[in-house]
Amino acid sequence: MRKAKWAAAAAGVVLLVAGCGSEGGSDKGKGSDAPASGSSASAPAAGAGTGTGSGTGSGKGGSLDAAAVKKEIDTAATAAGYTQKPGDDVPANLKSCMVSWAVDAKKAADSKKSYDDTVSALAKGGWKEGRSLDQQGSVIKTLEKSGWSVKASYHGAGPLQIVQFIGTDNGPVCAKAFQEDLAKNKQ
């Protein structure tokens, strides 16, 4: 069951990265200050980059790996008042391609402010904000840097609050790993 959940999450992230164009939503960060790696959320960008095969970031900067992305999210989120919620680990075959940082929202004094502060800190750290969706108490923002995408999600409608930051390497090696994992778990 856990593998199926991760496969679905990985597939959703891949589809969001590969399938989201600039129609609908907000396209903040697009324009002359957009990263040179072509990190708009269009389909060509999902496979763009050098694809060294190491899963260490596929953008022209390519300086990020999963550990660096996790550290940047951890630093920004904890500075904003969040505590990481223990959760399911990323499957071993996706560890170099994906980072998941779930928030223990009950421990944050003002979870929405902490979310905004985390996104702001990531932006100050070089993450370019792309597509944004804000509907009915839920906010999902895409941030891009060095061939990686972070989906920053805040769902605060009603008594249940879910806040999560999921980072994925957009390179072709990781896209293939996500597709293989999804196919394996469909069986």
PDB file of C-alpha atoms in Angstrom:
ATOM      1  CA  MET A   1       0.000   0.000   0.000  1.00  0.00           C
ATOM      2  CA  ARG A   2       2.819   2.393   0.880  1.00  0.00           C
ATOM      3  CA  LYS A   3       4.518   1.759  -2.483  1.00  0.00           C
ATOM      4  CA  ALA A   4       1.271   2.404  -4.332  1.00  0.00           C
ATOM      5  CA  LYS A   5       0.873   5.715  -2.476  1.00  0.00           C
ATOM      6  CA  TRP A   6       4.418   6.794  -3.411  1.00  0.00           C
ATOM      7  CA  ALA A   7       3.933   5.680  -6.997  1.00  0.00           C
ATOM      8  CA  ALA A   8       0.793   7.775  -7.223  1.00  0.00           C
ATOM      9  CA  ALA A   9       2.550  10.774  -5.659  1.00  0.00           C
ATOM     10  CA  ALA A  10       5.543  10.415  -7.969  1.00  0.00           C
ATOM     11  CA  ALA A  11       3.300  10.058 -11.007  1.00  0.00           C
ATOM     12  CA  GLY A  12       1.311  13.111  -9.952  1.00  0.00           C
ATOM     13  CA  VAL A  13       4.453  15.187  -9.598  1.00  0.00           C
ATOM     14  CA  VAL A  14       5.759  14.001 -12.976  1.00  0.00           C
ATOM     15  CA  LEU A  15       2.414  14.794 -14.599  1.00  0.00           C
ATOM     16  CA  LEU A  16       2.288  18.216 -12.960  1.00  0.00           C
ATOM     17  CA  VAL A  17       5.807  19.000 -14.122  1.00  0.00           C
ATOM     18  CA  ALA A  18       5.366  17.571 -17.608  1.00  0.00           C
ATOM     19  CA  GLY A  19       1.764  18.537 -18.253  1.00  0.00           C
ATOM     20  CA  CYS A  20       1.378  22.015 -16.842  1.00  0.00           C
ATOM     21  CA  GLY A  21       1.733  24.734 -19.399  1.00  0.00           C
ATOM     22  CA  SER A  22       1.210  28.400 -18.822  1.00  0.00           C
ATOM     23  CA  GLU A  23      -2.535  28.249 -19.242  1.00  0.00           C
ATOM     24  CA  GLY A  24      -4.532  28.932 -16.094  1.00  0.00           C
ATOM     25  CA  GLY A  25      -3.074  29.665 -12.683  1.00  0.00           C
ATOM     26  CA  SER A  26      -0.500  32.336 -12.074  1.00  0.00           C
ATOM     27  CA  ASP A  27       2.776  32.308 -13.946  1.00  0.00           C
ATOM     28  CA  LYS A  28       4.872  34.370 -11.584  1.00  0.00           C
ATOM     29  CA  GLY A  29       8.560  34.265 -12.314  1.00  0.00           C
ATOM     30  CA  LYS A  30       8.159  33.844 -16.069  1.00  0.00           C
ATOM     31  CA  GLY A  31       9.860  36.400 -18.193  1.00  0.00           C
ATOM     32  CA  SER A  32      13.328  37.863 -18.316  1.00  0.00           C
ATOM     33  CA  ASP A  33      14.195  36.697 -14.812  1.00  0.00           C
ATOM     34  CA  ALA A  34      13.273  33.065 -15.549  1.00  0.00           C
ATOM     35  CA  PRO A  35      16.118  30.610 -15.057  1.00  0.00           C
ATOM     36  CA  ALA A  36      18.269  29.766 -18.040  1.00  0.00           C
ATOM     37  CA  SER A  37      17.547  26.060 -17.528  1.00  0.00           C
ATOM     38  CA  GLY A  38      14.139  26.474 -19.165  1.00  0.00           C
ATOM     39  CA  SER A  39      12.373  25.614 -15.969  1.00  0.00           C
ATOM     40  CA  SER A  40       8.923  26.728 -16.953  1.00  0.00           C
ATOM     41  CA  ALA A  41       6.543  23.907 -16.242  1.00  0.00           C
ATOM     42  CA  SER A  42       6.015  23.017 -19.890  1.00  0.00           C
ATOM     43  CA  ALA A  43       6.537  19.546 -21.283  1.00  0.00           C
ATOM     44  CA  PRO A  44       9.884  20.244 -23.005  1.00  0.00           C
ATOM     45  CA  ALA A  45      11.379  21.523 -19.762  1.00  0.00           C
ATOM     46  CA  ALA A  46      10.625  18.263 -17.983  1.00  0.00           C
ATOM     47  CA  GLY A  47      13.145  16.473 -20.157  1.00  0.00           C
ATOM     48  CA  ALA A  48      15.526  19.365 -20.681  1.00  0.00           C
ATOM     49  CA  GLY A  49      19.016  19.427 -19.301  1.00  0.00           C
ATOM     50  CA  THR A  50      22.178  17.452 -19.496  1.00  0.00           C
ATOM     51  CA  GLY A  51      20.901  14.238 -17.931  1.00  0.00           C
ATOM     52  CA  THR A  52      24.218  13.023 -16.578  1.00  0.00           C
ATOM     53  CA  GLY A  53      22.599   9.862 -15.304  1.00  0.00           C
ATOM     54  CA  SER A  54      23.449  10.607 -11.704  1.00  0.00           C
ATOM     55  CA  GLY A  55      20.137  12.205 -10.760  1.00  0.00           C
ATOM     56  CA  THR A  56      21.987  15.243  -9.445  1.00  0.00           C
ATOM     57  CA  GLY A  57      19.955  17.937 -11.135  1.00  0.00           C
ATOM     58  CA  SER A  58      19.404  18.269 -14.811  1.00  0.00           C
ATOM     59  CA  GLY A  59      19.347  22.026 -15.238  1.00  0.00           C
ATOM     60  CA  LYS A  60      22.275  23.955 -16.624  1.00  0.00           C
ATOM     61  CA  GLY A  61      23.320  24.725 -13.039  1.00  0.00           C
ATOM     62  CA  GLY A  62      22.978  21.038 -12.150  1.00  0.00           C
ATOM     63  CA  SER A  63      24.542  21.695  -8.749  1.00  0.00           C
ATOM     64  CA  LEU A  64      21.683  20.288  -6.699  1.00  0.00           C
ATOM     65  CA  ASP A  65      21.123  16.728  -5.604  1.00  0.00           C
ATOM     66  CA  ALA A  66      18.404  15.288  -3.367  1.00  0.00           C
ATOM     67  CA  ALA A  67      20.397  15.928  -0.172  1.00  0.00           C
ATOM     68  CA  ALA A  68      20.961  19.587  -1.084  1.00  0.00           C
ATOM     69  CA  VAL A  69      17.284  20.114  -1.952  1.00  0.00           C
ATOM     70  CA  LYS A  70      16.189  18.487   1.314  1.00  0.00           C
ATOM     71  CA  LYS A  71      18.635  20.681   3.258  1.00  0.00           C
ATOM     72  CA  GLU A  72      17.335  23.856   1.596  1.00  0.00           C
ATOM     73  CA  ILE A  73      13.714  22.924   2.336  1.00  0.00           C
ATOM     74  CA  ASP A  74      14.595  21.918   5.903  1.00  0.00           C
ATOM     75  CA  THR A  75      16.459  25.170   6.552  1.00  0.00           C
ATOM     76  CA  ALA A  76      13.664  27.352   5.140  1.00  0.00           C
ATOM     77  CA  ALA A  77      10.812  25.437   6.797  1.00  0.00           C
ATOM     78  CA  THR A  78      12.362  25.166  10.259  1.00  0.00           C
ATOM     79  CA  ALA A  79      13.330  28.861  10.202  1.00  0.00           C
ATOM     80  CA  ALA A  80       9.676  29.619   9.414  1.00  0.00           C
ATOM     81  CA  GLY A  81       8.534  27.691  12.488  1.00  0.00           C
ATOM     82  CA  TYR A  82       7.747  24.270  11.039  1.00  0.00           C
ATOM     83  CA  THR A  83       8.727  20.899  12.431  1.00  0.00           C
ATOM     84  CA  GLN A  84       9.093  17.976  10.049  1.00  0.00           C
ATOM     85  CA  LYS A  85       6.480  15.284  10.520  1.00  0.00           C
ATOM     86  CA  PRO A  86       7.845  11.766  10.375  1.00  0.00           C
ATOM     87  CA  GLY A  87       6.316   9.996   7.439  1.00  0.00           C
ATOM     88  CA  ASP A  88       6.838   7.475   4.736  1.00  0.00           C
ATOM     89  CA  ASP A  89      10.303   7.399   3.282  1.00  0.00           C
ATOM     90  CA  VAL A  90      10.845   7.907  -0.419  1.00  0.00           C
ATOM     91  CA  PRO A  91      11.356   4.481  -2.060  1.00  0.00           C
ATOM     92  CA  ALA A  92      15.016   3.535  -2.467  1.00  0.00           C
ATOM     93  CA  ASN A  93      14.894   3.632  -6.277  1.00  0.00           C
ATOM     94  CA  LEU A  94      13.636   7.263  -6.178  1.00  0.00           C
ATOM     95  CA  LYS A  95      15.816   8.676  -3.363  1.00  0.00           C
ATOM     96  CA  SER A  96      18.177  10.448  -5.775  1.00  0.00           C
ATOM     97  CA  CYS A  97      15.202  11.899  -7.700  1.00  0.00           C
ATOM     98  CA  MET A  98      12.708  12.927  -5.028  1.00  0.00           C
ATOM     99  CA  VAL A  99      12.525  14.654  -1.657  1.00  0.00           C
ATOM    100  CA  SER A 100       9.482  14.755   0.598  1.00  0.00           C
ATOM    101  CA  TRP A 101       9.219  17.098   3.569  1.00  0.00           C
ATOM    102  CA  ALA A 102       5.868  16.856   5.397  1.00  0.00           C
ATOM    103  CA  VAL A 103       4.996  19.410   8.063  1.00  0.00           C
ATOM    104  CA  ASP A 104       3.626  18.720  11.523  1.00  0.00           C
ATOM    105  CA  ALA A 105       1.130  21.576  11.101  1.00  0.00           C
ATOM    106  CA  LYS A 106      -0.186  21.192  14.659  1.00  0.00           C
ATOM    107  CA  LYS A 107       3.141  22.415  16.019  1.00  0.00           C
ATOM    108  CA  ALA A 108       3.197  25.655  13.986  1.00  0.00           C
ATOM    109  CA  ALA A 109       1.814  28.770  15.666  1.00  0.00           C
ATOM    110  CA  ASP A 110       0.446  30.145  12.363  1.00  0.00           C
ATOM    111  CA  SER A 111       0.736  27.475   9.695  1.00  0.00           C
ATOM    112  CA  LYS A 112      -0.262  29.705   6.750  1.00  0.00           C
ATOM    113  CA  LYS A 113       2.283  32.358   7.744  1.00  0.00           C
ATOM    114  CA  SER A 114       4.946  29.660   8.148  1.00  0.00           C
ATOM    115  CA  TYR A 115       4.072  28.342   4.676  1.00  0.00           C
ATOM    116  CA  ASP A 116       4.392  31.817   3.136  1.00  0.00           C
ATOM    117  CA  ASP A 117       7.659  32.409   5.017  1.00  0.00           C
ATOM    118  CA  THR A 118       9.065  29.060   3.816  1.00  0.00           C
ATOM    119  CA  VAL A 119       8.219  29.832   0.178  1.00  0.00           C
ATOM    120  CA  SER A 120       9.707  33.314   0.577  1.00  0.00           C
ATOM    121  CA  ALA A 121      12.927  31.922   2.089  1.00  0.00           C
ATOM    122  CA  LEU A 122      13.260  29.414  -0.760  1.00  0.00           C
ATOM    123  CA  ALA A 123      12.777  32.249  -3.280  1.00  0.00           C
ATOM    124  CA  LYS A 124      15.504  34.269  -1.538  1.00  0.00           C
ATOM    125  CA  GLY A 125      17.711  31.176  -1.850  1.00  0.00           C
ATOM    126  CA  GLY A 126      17.437  31.210  -5.643  1.00  0.00           C
ATOM    127  CA  TRP A 127      14.282  29.177  -6.198  1.00  0.00           C
ATOM    128  CA  LYS A 128      12.194  30.824  -8.937  1.00  0.00           C
ATOM    129  CA  GLU A 129       8.459  30.803  -8.367  1.00  0.00           C
ATOM    130  CA  GLY A 130       6.520  29.467 -11.315  1.00  0.00           C
ATOM    131  CA  ARG A 131       2.942  28.350 -11.457  1.00  0.00           C
ATOM    132  CA  SER A 132       0.680  29.021  -8.487  1.00  0.00           C
ATOM    133  CA  LEU A 133      -2.819  27.794  -7.653  1.00  0.00           C
ATOM    134  CA  ASP A 134      -4.843  29.311  -4.823  1.00  0.00           C
ATOM    135  CA  GLN A 135      -8.342  27.889  -4.360  1.00  0.00           C
ATOM    136  CA  GLN A 136     -10.698  27.275  -1.450  1.00  0.00           C
ATOM    137  CA  GLY A 137      -8.113  27.285   1.317  1.00  0.00           C
ATOM    138  CA  SER A 138      -5.471  25.411  -0.686  1.00  0.00           C
ATOM    139  CA  VAL A 139      -2.323  26.860  -2.193  1.00  0.00           C
ATOM    140  CA  ILE A 140       0.121  24.992  -4.425  1.00  0.00           C
ATOM    141  CA  LYS A 141       3.202  26.781  -5.693  1.00  0.00           C
ATOM    142  CA  THR A 142       5.907  25.486  -7.989  1.00  0.00           C
ATOM    143  CA  LEU A 143       9.484  26.585  -7.371  1.00  0.00           C
ATOM    144  CA  GLU A 144      12.331  25.754  -9.776  1.00  0.00           C
ATOM    145  CA  LYS A 145      16.096  25.669  -9.367  1.00  0.00           C
ATOM    146  CA  SER A 146      18.944  23.840 -11.111  1.00  0.00           C
ATOM    147  CA  GLY A 147      16.751  21.254 -12.797  1.00  0.00           C
ATOM    148  CA  TRP A 148      14.627  20.582  -9.708  1.00  0.00           C
ATOM    149  CA  SER A 149      10.996  21.480  -8.978  1.00  0.00           C
ATOM    150  CA  VAL A 150       9.487  21.859  -5.525  1.00  0.00           C
ATOM    151  CA  LYS A 151       5.723  21.658  -5.153  1.00  0.00           C
ATOM    152  CA  ALA A 152       4.908  23.618  -2.009  1.00  0.00           C
ATOM    153  CA  SER A 153       1.400  22.623  -0.894  1.00  0.00           C
ATOM    154  CA  TYR A 154      -0.737  24.164   1.829  1.00  0.00           C
ATOM    155  CA  HIS A 155      -4.203  22.754   2.454  1.00  0.00           C
ATOM    156  CA  GLY A 156      -5.835  24.509   5.385  1.00  0.00           C
ATOM    157  CA  ALA A 157      -9.579  24.343   4.791  1.00  0.00           C
ATOM    158  CA  GLY A 158     -11.486  22.989   7.771  1.00  0.00           C
ATOM    159  CA  PRO A 159      -9.938  21.334  10.787  1.00  0.00           C
ATOM    160  CA  LEU A 160      -7.397  19.345   8.766  1.00  0.00           C
ATOM    161  CA  GLN A 161      -4.182  21.082   7.728  1.00  0.00           C
ATOM    162  CA  ILE A 162      -1.725  19.434   5.376  1.00  0.00           C
ATOM    163  CA  VAL A 163       1.508  21.155   4.403  1.00  0.00           C
ATOM    164  CA  GLN A 164       4.112  19.411   2.287  1.00  0.00           C
ATOM    165  CA  PHE A 165       7.102  20.211   0.123  1.00  0.00           C
ATOM    166  CA  ILE A 166       7.898  17.650  -2.587  1.00  0.00           C
ATOM    167  CA  GLY A 167      11.015  18.120  -4.672  1.00  0.00           C
ATOM    168  CA  THR A 168      11.658  16.248  -7.905  1.00  0.00           C
ATOM    169  CA  ASP A 169      14.583  16.164 -10.302  1.00  0.00           C
ATOM    170  CA  ASN A 170      13.223  17.068 -13.747  1.00  0.00           C
ATOM    171  CA  GLY A 171      15.956  15.305 -15.714  1.00  0.00           C
ATOM    172  CA  PRO A 172      15.292  12.455 -18.128  1.00  0.00           C
ATOM    173  CA  VAL A 173      16.946   9.869 -15.874  1.00  0.00           C
ATOM    174  CA  CYS A 174      14.535  10.654 -13.044  1.00  0.00           C
ATOM    175  CA  ALA A 175      11.524  10.944 -15.367  1.00  0.00           C
ATOM    176  CA  LYS A 176      12.314   7.404 -16.496  1.00  0.00           C
ATOM    177  CA  ALA A 177      12.704   6.236 -12.865  1.00  0.00           C
ATOM    178  CA  PHE A 178       9.284   7.712 -11.955  1.00  0.00           C
ATOM    179  CA  GLN A 179       7.631   6.039 -14.951  1.00  0.00           C
ATOM    180  CA  GLU A 180       9.263   2.674 -14.167  1.00  0.00           C
ATOM    181  CA  ASP A 181       8.203   2.908 -10.509  1.00  0.00           C
ATOM    182  CA  LEU A 182       4.625   3.730 -11.510  1.00  0.00           C
ATOM    183  CA  ALA A 183       4.506   0.847 -14.010  1.00  0.00           C
ATOM    184  CA  LYS A 184       5.955  -1.568 -11.444  1.00  0.00           C
ATOM    185  CA  ASN A 185       3.401  -0.556  -8.812  1.00  0.00           C
ATOM    186  CA  LYS A 186       0.429  -0.695 -11.214  1.00  0.00           C
ATOM    187  CA  GLN A 187       0.691  -4.479 -11.329  1.00  0.00           C
TER     188      GLN A 187
END
